[in-house]
Amino acid sequence: MTPPTGRRRGPSKGDRREQAILETARELLARKPLAEITIDELAAGAEISRSSFYFYFDSKLAVVVALLHGLTGELIAGSGPWLDGTGPDEEALRSSLTGLATLWTSHGRLLAGALAAAPGCPPIAEWRATLRDAHVKRLAERIERDRAAGLAPDGPAPAILAGMIDDLRLATLAGTARNGAPSPGDLVDDLVVVELRMLYGDLPIRHSDE
Amino acid sequence: MTPPTGRRRGPSKGDRREQAILETARELLARKPLAEITIDELAAGAEISRSSFYFYFDSKLAVVVALLHGLTGELIAGSGPWLDGTGPDEEALRSSLTGLATLWTSHGRLLAGALAAAPGCPPIAEWRATLRDAHVKRLAERIERDRAAGLAPDGPAPAILAGMIDDLRLATLAGTARNGAPSPGDLVDDLVVVELRMLYGDLPIRHSDE
DNA sequence: GAGCAGAGTCGACACGGTGTCGACTTTGTC
DNA sequence: GACAAAGTCGACACCGTGTCGACTCTGCTC
């Protein structure tokens, strides 16, 4: 109860340092890939020695995990209308994808680096798996609903198809992060078309048995 | 002109060692991920010292590149009928995918490791890009042909769509390499359906404008 | 204010993997 | 037998990681 201003118990020195490390990581990730960032740099950015870094985080990857968890909310936000709806609702799908794409343009390096480090770093792999499973589960349920209602054709098991869609999104987004993005808007449009086809595109031409 | 047997100039000691390194790499990759393999192990497997290793290869990644180039042929083999054909030729597509899937079951660790190391290792990135471009180019041409012939609906630019299909294959295959494969055959079947939909699946339901 | 605990800091160290260098031995040739 | 090229290796320098123990600083209680 002895705060300088009215705020109770301002952030301790340690809290601020921790934030500084996180902030430094964000800045560095905007400039270069995760693999090229060293703990020295992280520590220097927060104006502490390298050994002090370990007081706050166990490793570089632990910083990444913290950053990642901060993104979880944004990653699933905006997909509700699409995932909870039914039928080929193009607009809902587009807005879900637009949100995702925007996030990738600002945090591509973090996401790409994390994904690359996932095998060999259980916490990251787990984070990814959780997120993937959540998306796949909801999308698979949507597929089942649509199929039961006769809105979507039969096809691969819902969970498999949903997984493929999740994979495709990631791969496509990761690809644009690597190369220059071929205009984010167009890419979303294309993804919308492709995902709708994967879900609803029945084959018009069945090869006649001779 | 002084060969031991009738063969002219049998493989030199160095050639054999080089092969031994490659072979050791193959063996180790069957057991653990690329990232966990060290130059010491490679050298030990070929029964030379670590420093001698550098006489043959510049780095661990150089070994990977050599291994990769050995796989290039197999990777594109079997896709000819599909890529050179027209229309939704399910069988040609399936056999193309079956070949790919088989190769991934035997060389998954190598491919997965290489792909993970690609950013940050120009030679590997280049190898991947070449292979991808080749596939995308032929597939894009196929798409154009089909569209011109009225066999496939309009949609994303052929090169983009082809790229997405390539990405999807890779992501799906890589996924099974990570987790236990959910039966390779089923996966190929599912990929066949999904790829055909991406290419030929026109949307039956167009939302009526109100 | 003395004393104390816990938060925070840091230099020094050990380790593991990489890559280089120079000296050495082996192999084949004229 | 001389010579060069091929092949081999130990020693070294480097870099990034993670640990340890000693130190200081901060805020609290008596």
GROMACS .gro file of C-alpha atoms (C1' of nucleotides) in nm:
model
  480
    1MET     CA    1   0.000   0.000   0.000
    2THR     CA    2   0.279   0.246  -0.065
    3PRO     CA    3   0.240   0.310  -0.435
    4PRO     CA    4   0.383   0.624  -0.593
    5THR     CA    5   0.054   0.717  -0.757
    6GLY     CA    6  -0.292   0.582  -0.698
    7ARG     CA    7  -0.216   0.251  -0.864
    8ARG     CA    8  -0.161  -0.027  -0.618
    9ARG     CA    9   0.174  -0.200  -0.641
   10GLY     CA   10   0.316  -0.098  -0.976
   11PRO     CA   11   0.487  -0.367  -1.175
   12SER     CA   12   0.801  -0.483  -0.999
   13LYS     CA   13   1.141  -0.442  -1.160
   14GLY     CA   14   1.131  -0.806  -1.257
   15ASP     CA   15   0.796  -0.775  -1.426
   16ARG     CA   16   0.925  -0.490  -1.636
   17ARG     CA   17   1.234  -0.684  -1.735
   18GLU     CA   18   1.027  -0.981  -1.835
   19GLN     CA   19   0.817  -0.755  -2.052
   20ALA     CA   20   1.131  -0.603  -2.198
   21ILE     CA   21   1.255  -0.946  -2.302
   22LEU     CA   22   0.924  -1.027  -2.465
   23GLU     CA   23   0.920  -0.692  -2.639
   24THR     CA   24   1.276  -0.736  -2.762
   25ALA     CA   25   1.185  -1.075  -2.898
   26ARG     CA   26   0.895  -0.924  -3.088
   27GLU     CA   27   1.117  -0.654  -3.233
   28LEU     CA   28   1.388  -0.896  -3.339
   29LEU     CA   29   1.136  -1.132  -3.493
   30ALA     CA   30   1.017  -0.847  -3.710
   31ARG     CA   31   1.366  -0.827  -3.853
   32LYS     CA   32   1.500  -1.180  -3.873
   33PRO     CA   33   1.402  -1.544  -3.835
   34LEU     CA   34   1.384  -1.705  -3.496
   35ALA     CA   35   1.678  -1.935  -3.560
   36GLU     CA   36   1.909  -1.636  -3.598
   37ILE     CA   37   1.811  -1.478  -3.270
   38THR     CA   38   2.041  -1.548  -2.977
   39ILE     CA   39   1.988  -1.527  -2.605
   40ASP     CA   40   2.260  -1.262  -2.590
   41GLU     CA   41   2.051  -1.037  -2.809
   42LEU     CA   42   1.740  -1.095  -2.606
   43ALA     CA   43   1.927  -1.013  -2.287
   44ALA     CA   44   2.098  -0.712  -2.438
   45GLY     CA   45   1.766  -0.579  -2.559
   46ALA     CA   46   1.633  -0.597  -2.206
   47GLU     CA   47   1.955  -0.446  -2.073
   48ILE     CA   48   2.054  -0.737  -1.856
   49SER     CA   49   2.337  -0.987  -1.878
   50ARG     CA   50   2.293  -1.315  -2.050
   51SER     CA   51   2.291  -1.507  -1.725
   52SER     CA   52   2.019  -1.284  -1.588
   53PHE     CA   53   1.805  -1.386  -1.879
   54TYR     CA   54   1.780  -1.730  -1.727
   55PHE     CA   55   1.619  -1.581  -1.420
   56TYR     CA   56   1.317  -1.502  -1.636
   57PHE     CA   57   1.302  -1.776  -1.896
   58ASP     CA   58   1.443  -2.125  -1.921
   59SER     CA   59   1.545  -2.086  -2.281
   60LYS     CA   60   1.484  -1.901  -2.601
   61LEU     CA   61   1.203  -2.136  -2.682
   62ALA     CA   62   1.033  -2.054  -2.354
   63VAL     CA   63   1.012  -1.693  -2.471
   64VAL     CA   64   0.857  -1.814  -2.792
   65VAL     CA   65   0.601  -2.016  -2.602
   66ALA     CA   66   0.505  -1.709  -2.401
   67LEU     CA   67   0.468  -1.507  -2.718
   68LEU     CA   68   0.266  -1.785  -2.874
   69HIS     CA   69   0.022  -1.804  -2.587
   70GLY     CA   70  -0.037  -1.434  -2.625
   71LEU     CA   71  -0.145  -1.502  -2.981
   72THR     CA   72  -0.379  -1.791  -2.912
   73GLY     CA   73  -0.682  -1.573  -2.860
   74GLU     CA   74  -0.633  -1.378  -3.179
   75LEU     CA   75  -0.577  -1.698  -3.371
   76ILE     CA   76  -0.917  -1.840  -3.295
   77ALA     CA   77  -1.100  -1.508  -3.286
   78GLY     CA   78  -1.321  -1.433  -3.580
   79SER     CA   79  -1.373  -1.794  -3.677
   80GLY     CA   80  -1.682  -1.841  -3.463
   81PRO     CA   81  -1.946  -1.745  -3.720
   82TRP     CA   82  -1.796  -1.975  -3.978
   83LEU     CA   83  -1.735  -2.271  -3.750
   84ASP     CA   84  -2.072  -2.249  -3.580
   85GLY     CA   85  -2.269  -2.194  -3.901
   86THR     CA   86  -2.386  -2.435  -4.164
   87GLY     CA   87  -2.361  -2.462  -4.540
   88PRO     CA   88  -2.128  -2.283  -4.780
   89ASP     CA   89  -2.140  -1.947  -4.608
   90GLU     CA   90  -1.880  -1.772  -4.818
   91GLU     CA   91  -1.878  -1.450  -4.622
   92ALA     CA   92  -1.828  -1.614  -4.285
   93LEU     CA   93  -1.545  -1.822  -4.425
   94ARG     CA   94  -1.384  -1.521  -4.584
   95SER     CA   95  -1.387  -1.318  -4.269
   96SER     CA   96  -1.242  -1.608  -4.074
   97LEU     CA   97  -0.960  -1.638  -4.324
   98THR     CA   98  -0.902  -1.266  -4.343
   99GLY     CA   99  -0.843  -1.256  -3.971
  100LEU     CA  100  -0.596  -1.538  -3.995
  101ALA     CA  101  -0.411  -1.384  -4.287
  102THR     CA  102  -0.378  -1.049  -4.114
  103LEU     CA  103  -0.230  -1.215  -3.813
  104TRP     CA  104   0.021  -1.396  -4.027
  105THR     CA  105   0.138  -1.081  -4.195
  106SER     CA  106   0.226  -0.929  -3.860
  107HIS     CA  107   0.353  -1.239  -3.682
  108GLY     CA  108   0.469  -1.458  -3.966
  109ARG     CA  109   0.824  -1.495  -3.843
  110LEU     CA  110   0.713  -1.597  -3.497
  111LEU     CA  111   0.463  -1.850  -3.627
  112ALA     CA  112   0.697  -1.985  -3.892
  113GLY     CA  113   0.985  -2.016  -3.648
  114ALA     CA  114   0.768  -2.181  -3.387
  115LEU     CA  115   0.631  -2.430  -3.635
  116ALA     CA  116   0.979  -2.517  -3.753
  117ALA     CA  117   1.094  -2.569  -3.395
  118ALA     CA  118   0.786  -2.765  -3.295
  119PRO     CA  119   0.933  -3.110  -3.349
  120GLY     CA  120   1.200  -3.120  -3.083
  121CYS     CA  121   1.030  -2.872  -2.854
  122PRO     CA  122   0.741  -3.042  -2.674
  123PRO     CA  123   0.581  -2.724  -2.536
  124ILE     CA  124   0.553  -2.571  -2.880
  125ALA     CA  125   0.435  -2.897  -3.032
  126GLU     CA  126   0.172  -2.916  -2.762
  127TRP     CA  127   0.056  -2.561  -2.822
  128ARG     CA  128   0.025  -2.631  -3.190
  129ALA     CA  129  -0.154  -2.959  -3.131
  130THR     CA  130  -0.404  -2.799  -2.897
  131LEU     CA  131  -0.484  -2.527  -3.142
  132ARG     CA  132  -0.506  -2.766  -3.431
  133ASP     CA  133  -0.725  -3.010  -3.245
  134ALA     CA  134  -0.961  -2.734  -3.140
  135HIS     CA  135  -1.000  -2.613  -3.495
  136VAL     CA  136  -1.026  -2.962  -3.639
  137LYS     CA  137  -1.284  -3.065  -3.382
  138ARG     CA  138  -1.517  -2.774  -3.449
  139LEU     CA  139  -1.474  -2.797  -3.824
  140ALA     CA  140  -1.532  -3.172  -3.821
  141GLU     CA  141  -1.854  -3.120  -3.630
  142ARG     CA  142  -1.960  -2.862  -3.884
  143ILE     CA  143  -1.891  -3.108  -4.163
  144GLU     CA  144  -2.100  -3.374  -3.993
  145ARG     CA  145  -2.383  -3.131  -3.948
  146ASP     CA  146  -2.373  -3.029  -4.312
  147ARG     CA  147  -2.358  -3.385  -4.433
  148ALA     CA  148  -2.646  -3.491  -4.212
  149ALA     CA  149  -2.848  -3.199  -4.349
  150GLY     CA  150  -2.767  -3.298  -4.704
  151LEU     CA  151  -2.575  -2.974  -4.759
  152ALA     CA  152  -2.240  -3.137  -4.819
  153PRO     CA  153  -2.144  -3.448  -5.013
  154ASP     CA  154  -1.991  -3.749  -4.846
  155GLY     CA  155  -1.618  -3.785  -4.854
  156PRO     CA  156  -1.319  -3.836  -4.626
  157ALA     CA  157  -1.389  -3.879  -4.257
  158PRO     CA  158  -1.478  -3.534  -4.119
  159ALA     CA  159  -1.176  -3.521  -3.889
  160ILE     CA  160  -0.940  -3.607  -4.173
  161LEU     CA  161  -1.090  -3.354  -4.409
  162ALA     CA  162  -1.085  -3.090  -4.139
  163GLY     CA  163  -0.721  -3.171  -4.071
  164MET     CA  164  -0.635  -3.129  -4.435
  165ILE     CA  165  -0.801  -2.790  -4.444
  166ASP     CA  166  -0.608  -2.683  -4.138
  167ASP     CA  167  -0.285  -2.806  -4.294
  168LEU     CA  168  -0.357  -2.629  -4.619
  169ARG     CA  169  -0.420  -2.299  -4.443
  170LEU     CA  170  -0.098  -2.322  -4.252
  171ALA     CA  171   0.111  -2.427  -4.548
  172THR     CA  172  -0.032  -2.154  -4.767
  173LEU     CA  173   0.009  -1.884  -4.509
  174ALA     CA  174   0.360  -2.003  -4.425
  175GLY     CA  175   0.444  -1.996  -4.792
  176THR     CA  176   0.351  -1.631  -4.826
  177ALA     CA  177   0.555  -1.553  -4.517
  178ARG     CA  178   0.859  -1.702  -4.689
  179ASN     CA  179   0.821  -1.552  -5.031
  180GLY     CA  180   0.670  -1.214  -5.087
  181ALA     CA  181   0.297  -1.238  -5.035
  182PRO     CA  182   0.112  -1.233  -5.368
  183SER     CA  183  -0.133  -0.977  -5.233
  184PRO     CA  184  -0.298  -1.099  -4.915
  185GLY     CA  185  -0.649  -1.027  -5.038
  186ASP     CA  186  -0.625  -1.244  -5.346
  187LEU     CA  187  -0.483  -1.525  -5.143
  188VAL     CA  188  -0.779  -1.519  -4.908
  189ASP     CA  189  -1.015  -1.523  -5.203
  190ASP     CA  190  -0.840  -1.825  -5.346
  191LEU     CA  191  -0.842  -2.005  -5.014
  192VAL     CA  192  -1.213  -1.940  -4.980
  193VAL     CA  193  -1.282  -2.100  -5.316
  194VAL     CA  194  -1.056  -2.395  -5.250
  195GLU     CA  195  -1.188  -2.468  -4.903
  196LEU     CA  196  -1.547  -2.450  -5.022
  197ARG     CA  197  -1.463  -2.695  -5.296
  198MET     CA  198  -1.297  -2.931  -5.051
  199LEU     CA  199  -1.609  -2.924  -4.838
  200TYR     CA  200  -1.895  -2.889  -5.083
  201GLY     CA  201  -1.759  -2.952  -5.427
  202ASP     CA  202  -1.919  -3.266  -5.548
  203LEU     CA  203  -1.770  -3.401  -5.866
  204PRO     CA  204  -1.995  -3.324  -6.160
  205ILE     CA  205  -1.819  -3.570  -6.388
  206ARG     CA  206  -1.823  -3.933  -6.284
  207HIS     CA  207  -1.632  -4.145  -6.527
  208SER     CA  208  -1.886  -4.374  -6.693
  209ASP     CA  209  -1.802  -4.743  -6.647
  210GLU     CA  210  -1.737  -4.895  -6.982
  211MET     CA  211   4.559  -4.917  -6.646
  212THR     CA  212   4.666  -5.130  -6.353
  213PRO     CA  213   4.341  -5.251  -6.207
  214PRO     CA  214   4.339  -5.544  -5.965
  215THR     CA  215   4.074  -5.734  -6.158
  216GLY     CA  216   3.933  -5.673  -6.501
  217ARG     CA  217   3.735  -5.371  -6.390
  218ARG     CA  218   3.910  -5.052  -6.480
  219ARG     CA  219   3.987  -4.835  -6.185
  220GLY     CA  220   3.770  -4.972  -5.905
  221PRO     CA  221   3.619  -4.719  -5.671
  222SER     CA  222   3.896  -4.540  -5.484
  223LYS     CA  223   3.922  -4.549  -5.110
  224GLY     CA  224   3.772  -4.205  -5.099
  225ASP     CA  225   3.474  -4.304  -5.307
  226ARG     CA  226   3.400  -4.586  -5.071
  227ARG     CA  227   3.428  -4.360  -4.768
  228GLU     CA  228   3.195  -4.110  -4.922
  229GLN     CA  229   2.944  -4.385  -4.982
  230ALA     CA  230   2.990  -4.504  -4.626
  231ILE     CA  231   2.903  -4.159  -4.494
  232LEU     CA  232   2.592  -4.147  -4.709
  233GLU     CA  233   2.494  -4.495  -4.602
  234THR     CA  234   2.548  -4.411  -4.236
  235ALA     CA  235   2.331  -4.108  -4.276
  236ARG     CA  236   2.056  -4.320  -4.424
  237GLU     CA  237   2.078  -4.566  -4.137
  238LEU     CA  238   2.074  -4.297  -3.871
  239LEU     CA  239   1.783  -4.120  -4.036
  240ALA     CA  240   1.586  -4.439  -4.011
  241ARG     CA  241   1.627  -4.422  -3.636
  242LYS     CA  242   1.615  -4.056  -3.539
  243PRO     CA  243   1.541  -3.708  -3.672
  244LEU     CA  244   1.800  -3.519  -3.867
  245ALA     CA  245   1.845  -3.255  -3.599
  246GLU     CA  246   1.969  -3.518  -3.355
  247ILE     CA  247   2.235  -3.654  -3.585
  248THR     CA  248   2.584  -3.521  -3.533
  249ILE     CA  249   2.887  -3.510  -3.757
  250ASP     CA  250   3.070  -3.729  -3.508
  251GLU     CA  251   2.820  -4.004  -3.564
  252LEU     CA  252   2.841  -3.974  -3.938
  253ALA     CA  253   3.220  -3.992  -3.922
  254ALA     CA  254   3.217  -4.279  -3.675
  255GLY     CA  255   2.978  -4.473  -3.894
  256ALA     CA  256   3.220  -4.438  -4.185
  257GLU     CA  257   3.511  -4.524  -3.956
  258ILE     CA  258   3.698  -4.202  -4.001
  259SER     CA  259   3.770  -3.917  -3.764
  260ARG     CA  260   3.548  -3.615  -3.744
  261SER     CA  261   3.798  -3.395  -3.919
  262SER     CA  262   3.827  -3.640  -4.205
  263PHE     CA  263   3.457  -3.602  -4.258
  264TYR     CA  264   3.520  -3.251  -4.380
  265PHE     CA  265   3.736  -3.390  -4.657
  266TYR     CA  266   3.420  -3.533  -4.809
  267PHE     CA  267   3.143  -3.294  -4.718
  268ASP     CA  268   3.130  -2.933  -4.612
  269SER     CA  269   2.871  -2.992  -4.345
  270LYS     CA  270   2.596  -3.217  -4.228
  271LEU     CA  271   2.354  -3.037  -4.454
  272ALA     CA  272   2.573  -3.109  -4.755
  273VAL     CA  273   2.520  -3.479  -4.685
  274VAL     CA  274   2.149  -3.417  -4.675
  275VAL     CA  275   2.162  -3.240  -5.007
  276ALA     CA  276   2.342  -3.535  -5.161
  277LEU     CA  277   2.082  -3.773  -5.021
  278LEU     CA  278   1.808  -3.547  -5.146
  279HIS     CA  279   1.939  -3.537  -5.499
  280GLY     CA  280   1.939  -3.913  -5.499
  281LEU     CA  281   1.568  -3.901  -5.426
  282THR     CA  282   1.471  -3.648  -5.689
  283GLY     CA  283   1.412  -3.905  -5.958
  284GLU     CA  284   1.189  -4.121  -5.743
  285LEU     CA  285   0.996  -3.817  -5.632
  286ILE     CA  286   0.880  -3.724  -5.978
  287ALA     CA  287   0.857  -4.078  -6.112
  288GLY     CA  288   0.508  -4.216  -6.151
  289SER     CA  289   0.343  -3.881  -6.185
  290GLY     CA  290   0.377  -3.863  -6.562
  291PRO     CA  291   0.046  -4.022  -6.658
  292TRP     CA  292  -0.144  -3.797  -6.423
  293LEU     CA  293   0.034  -3.474  -6.509
  294ASP     CA  294   0.028  -3.534  -6.881
  295GLY     CA  295  -0.332  -3.649  -6.894
  296THR     CA  296  -0.656  -3.457  -6.890
  297GLY     CA  297  -0.974  -3.461  -6.689
  298PRO     CA  298  -1.047  -3.624  -6.353
  299ASP     CA  299  -0.848  -3.939  -6.416
  300GLU     CA  300  -0.884  -4.090  -6.072
  301GLU     CA  301  -0.661  -4.386  -6.135
  302ALA     CA  302  -0.370  -4.186  -6.269
  303LEU     CA  303  -0.394  -3.951  -5.975
  304ARG     CA  304  -0.409  -4.235  -5.729
  305SER     CA  305  -0.103  -4.405  -5.866
  306SER     CA  306   0.088  -4.079  -5.861
  307LEU     CA  307  -0.003  -4.029  -5.498
  308THR     CA  308   0.067  -4.386  -5.404
  309GLY     CA  309   0.420  -4.352  -5.530
  310LEU     CA  310   0.471  -4.037  -5.331
  311ALA     CA  311   0.326  -4.188  -5.015
  312THR     CA  312   0.546  -4.495  -5.040
  313LEU     CA  313   0.851  -4.280  -5.073
  314TRP     CA  314   0.752  -4.083  -4.766
  315THR     CA  315   0.712  -4.391  -4.554
  316SER     CA  316   1.070  -4.495  -4.628
  317HIS     CA  317   1.235  -4.152  -4.632
  318GLY     CA  318   1.005  -3.947  -4.413
  319ARG     CA  319   1.273  -3.845  -4.165
  320LEU     CA  320   1.504  -3.725  -4.438
  321LEU     CA  321   1.235  -3.529  -4.616
  322ALA     CA  322   1.091  -3.386  -4.297
  323GLY     CA  323   1.431  -3.286  -4.167
  324ALA     CA  324   1.531  -3.132  -4.495
  325LEU     CA  325   1.210  -2.934  -4.517
  326ALA     CA  326   1.257  -2.805  -4.165
  327ALA     CA  327   1.613  -2.699  -4.243
  328ALA     CA  328   1.525  -2.545  -4.579
  329PRO     CA  329   1.489  -2.188  -4.457
  330GLY     CA  330   1.843  -2.109  -4.351
  331CYS     CA  331   2.004  -2.357  -4.587
  332PRO     CA  332   1.999  -2.218  -4.941
  333PRO     CA  333   2.097  -2.541  -5.119
  334ILE     CA  334   1.810  -2.730  -4.963
  335ALA     CA  335   1.569  -2.446  -5.024
  336GLU     CA  336   1.678  -2.440  -5.384
  337TRP     CA  337   1.631  -2.812  -5.425
  338ARG     CA  338   1.284  -2.786  -5.280
  339ALA     CA  339   1.200  -2.486  -5.496
  340THR     CA  340   1.312  -2.659  -5.811
  341LEU     CA  341   1.107  -2.965  -5.737
  342ARG     CA  342   0.805  -2.761  -5.639
  343ASP     CA  343   0.826  -2.538  -5.943
  344ALA     CA  344   0.853  -2.837  -6.172
  345HIS     CA  345   0.545  -2.996  -6.025
  346VAL     CA  346   0.351  -2.672  -6.011
  347LYS     CA  347   0.437  -2.588  -6.368
  348ARG     CA  348   0.318  -2.919  -6.511
  349LEU     CA  349   0.009  -2.923  -6.296
  350ALA     CA  350  -0.076  -2.564  -6.383
  351GLU     CA  351  -0.051  -2.650  -6.751
  352ARG     CA  352  -0.281  -2.942  -6.695
  353ILE     CA  353  -0.532  -2.716  -6.524
  354GLU     CA  354  -0.524  -2.472  -6.812
  355ARG     CA  355  -0.578  -2.752  -7.058
  356ASP     CA  356  -0.874  -2.884  -6.863
  357ARG     CA  357  -1.030  -2.544  -6.826
  358ALA     CA  358  -0.989  -2.465  -7.193
  359ALA     CA  359  -1.154  -2.796  -7.274
  360GLY     CA  360  -1.442  -2.721  -7.042
  361LEU     CA  361  -1.348  -3.014  -6.819
  362ALA     CA  362  -1.271  -2.806  -6.512
  363PRO     CA  363  -1.445  -2.503  -6.366
  364ASP     CA  364  -1.277  -2.168  -6.342
  365GLY     CA  365  -1.114  -2.074  -6.016
  366PRO     CA  366  -0.785  -1.954  -5.872
  367ALA     CA  367  -0.503  -1.890  -6.115
  368PRO     CA  368  -0.368  -2.228  -6.227
  369ALA     CA  369  -0.026  -2.171  -6.073
  370ILE     CA  370  -0.177  -2.076  -5.738
  371LEU     CA  371  -0.411  -2.371  -5.731
  372ALA     CA  372  -0.131  -2.604  -5.832
  373GLY     CA  373   0.085  -2.461  -5.557
  374MET     CA  374  -0.187  -2.523  -5.303
  375ILE     CA  375  -0.216  -2.882  -5.410
  376ASP     CA  376   0.158  -2.927  -5.379
  377ASP     CA  377   0.152  -2.770  -5.035
  378LEU     CA  378  -0.136  -2.987  -4.924
  379ARG     CA  379   0.041  -3.304  -5.031
  380LEU     CA  380   0.353  -3.211  -4.848
  381ALA     CA  381   0.174  -3.105  -4.532
  382THR     CA  382  -0.039  -3.417  -4.525
  383LEU     CA  383   0.251  -3.649  -4.589
  384ALA     CA  384   0.466  -3.469  -4.335
  385GLY     CA  385   0.186  -3.497  -4.083
  386THR     CA  386   0.174  -3.873  -4.113
  387ALA     CA  387   0.549  -3.889  -4.076
  388ARG     CA  388   0.516  -3.710  -3.744
  389ASN     CA  389   0.223  -3.897  -3.596
  390GLY     CA  390   0.162  -4.259  -3.669
  391ALA     CA  391   0.026  -4.291  -4.019
  392PRO     CA  392  -0.350  -4.356  -4.022
  393SER     CA  393  -0.303  -4.633  -4.276
  394PRO     CA  394  -0.122  -4.510  -4.587
  395GLY     CA  395  -0.380  -4.646  -4.825
  396ASP     CA  396  -0.673  -4.458  -4.673
  397LEU     CA  397  -0.474  -4.140  -4.677
  398VAL     CA  398  -0.408  -4.171  -5.047
  399ASP     CA  399  -0.775  -4.233  -5.110
  400ASP     CA  400  -0.866  -3.923  -4.917
  401LEU     CA  401  -0.607  -3.714  -5.096
  402VAL     CA  402  -0.741  -3.834  -5.429
  403VAL     CA  403  -1.091  -3.720  -5.342
  404VAL     CA  404  -0.976  -3.388  -5.205
  405GLU     CA  405  -0.746  -3.305  -5.495
  406LEU     CA  406  -1.014  -3.390  -5.747
  407ARG     CA  407  -1.253  -3.163  -5.565
  408MET     CA  408  -1.001  -2.882  -5.561
  409LEU     CA  409  -0.959  -2.916  -5.935
  410TYR     CA  410  -1.301  -3.019  -6.063
  411GLY     CA  411  -1.547  -2.968  -5.783
  412ASP     CA  412  -1.777  -2.697  -5.893
  413LEU     CA  413  -2.005  -2.570  -5.622
  414PRO     CA  414  -2.354  -2.708  -5.671
  415ILE     CA  415  -2.508  -2.457  -5.434
  416ARG     CA  416  -2.476  -2.093  -5.532
  417HIS     CA  417  -2.631  -1.869  -5.269
  418SER     CA  418  -2.929  -1.706  -5.438
  419ASP     CA  419  -2.919  -1.327  -5.423
  420GLU     CA  420  -3.212  -1.206  -5.221
  421DG     C1'  421   1.788   0.173   1.224
  422DA     C1'  422   1.933  -0.339   1.235
  423DG     C1'  423   1.847  -0.732   1.043
  424DC     C1'  424   1.662  -1.039   0.723
  425DA     C1'  425   1.457  -1.281   0.312
  426DG     C1'  426   1.377  -1.299  -0.133
  427DA     C1'  427   1.428  -1.081  -0.580
  428DG     C1'  428   1.744  -0.973  -0.905
  429DT     C1'  429   2.230  -0.957  -1.108
  430DC     C1'  430   2.646  -1.112  -1.283
  431DG     C1'  431   3.114  -1.328  -1.389
  432DA     C1'  432   3.322  -1.755  -1.438
  433DC     C1'  433   3.290  -2.197  -1.574
  434DA     C1'  434   3.179  -2.646  -1.824
  435DC     C1'  435   2.991  -2.845  -2.216
  436DG     C1'  436   2.884  -2.983  -2.678
  437DG     C1'  437   2.891  -2.913  -3.159
  438DT     C1'  438   3.115  -2.681  -3.553
  439DG     C1'  439   3.476  -2.575  -3.862
  440DT     C1'  440   3.991  -2.486  -3.964
  441DC     C1'  441   4.482  -2.568  -3.992
  442DG     C1'  442   4.903  -2.782  -4.049
  443DA     C1'  443   5.157  -3.184  -4.018
  444DC     C1'  444   5.153  -3.645  -4.118
  445DT     C1'  445   5.088  -4.103  -4.396
  446DT     C1'  446   4.925  -4.349  -4.779
  447DT     C1'  447   4.864  -4.442  -5.270
  448DG     C1'  448   4.966  -4.436  -5.731
  449DT     C1'  449   5.270  -4.259  -6.119
  450DC     C1'  450   5.683  -4.153  -6.399
  451DG     C1'  451   6.308  -4.380  -5.554
  452DA     C1'  452   6.107  -3.941  -5.598
  453DC     C1'  453   5.707  -3.689  -5.615
  454DA     C1'  454   5.227  -3.523  -5.605
  455DA     C1'  455   4.778  -3.602  -5.493
  456DA     C1'  456   4.463  -3.824  -5.190
  457DG     C1'  457   4.348  -3.911  -4.751
  458DT     C1'  458   4.395  -3.880  -4.227
  459DC     C1'  459   4.412  -3.688  -3.786
  460DG     C1'  460   4.500  -3.421  -3.347
  461DA     C1'  461   4.491  -2.975  -3.173
  462DC     C1'  462   4.285  -2.557  -3.169
  463DA     C1'  463   3.954  -2.158  -3.189
  464DC     C1'  464   3.484  -2.040  -3.191
  465DC     C1'  465   3.013  -1.994  -3.070
  466DG     C1'  466   2.593  -2.059  -2.824
  467DT     C1'  467   2.392  -2.289  -2.424
  468DG     C1'  468   2.307  -2.362  -1.951
  469DT     C1'  469   2.474  -2.379  -1.443
  470DC     C1'  470   2.665  -2.219  -1.009
  471DG     C1'  471   2.779  -1.947  -0.640
  472DA     C1'  472   2.864  -1.511  -0.472
  473DC     C1'  473   2.711  -1.060  -0.474
  474DT     C1'  474   2.372  -0.647  -0.439
  475DC     C1'  475   1.944  -0.442  -0.405
  476DT     C1'  476   1.464  -0.382  -0.224
  477DG     C1'  477   1.121  -0.382   0.103
  478DC     C1'  478   0.955  -0.559   0.517
  479DT     C1'  479   0.937  -0.640   1.039
  480DC     C1'  480   1.077  -0.563   1.498
   0.00000   0.00000   0.00000
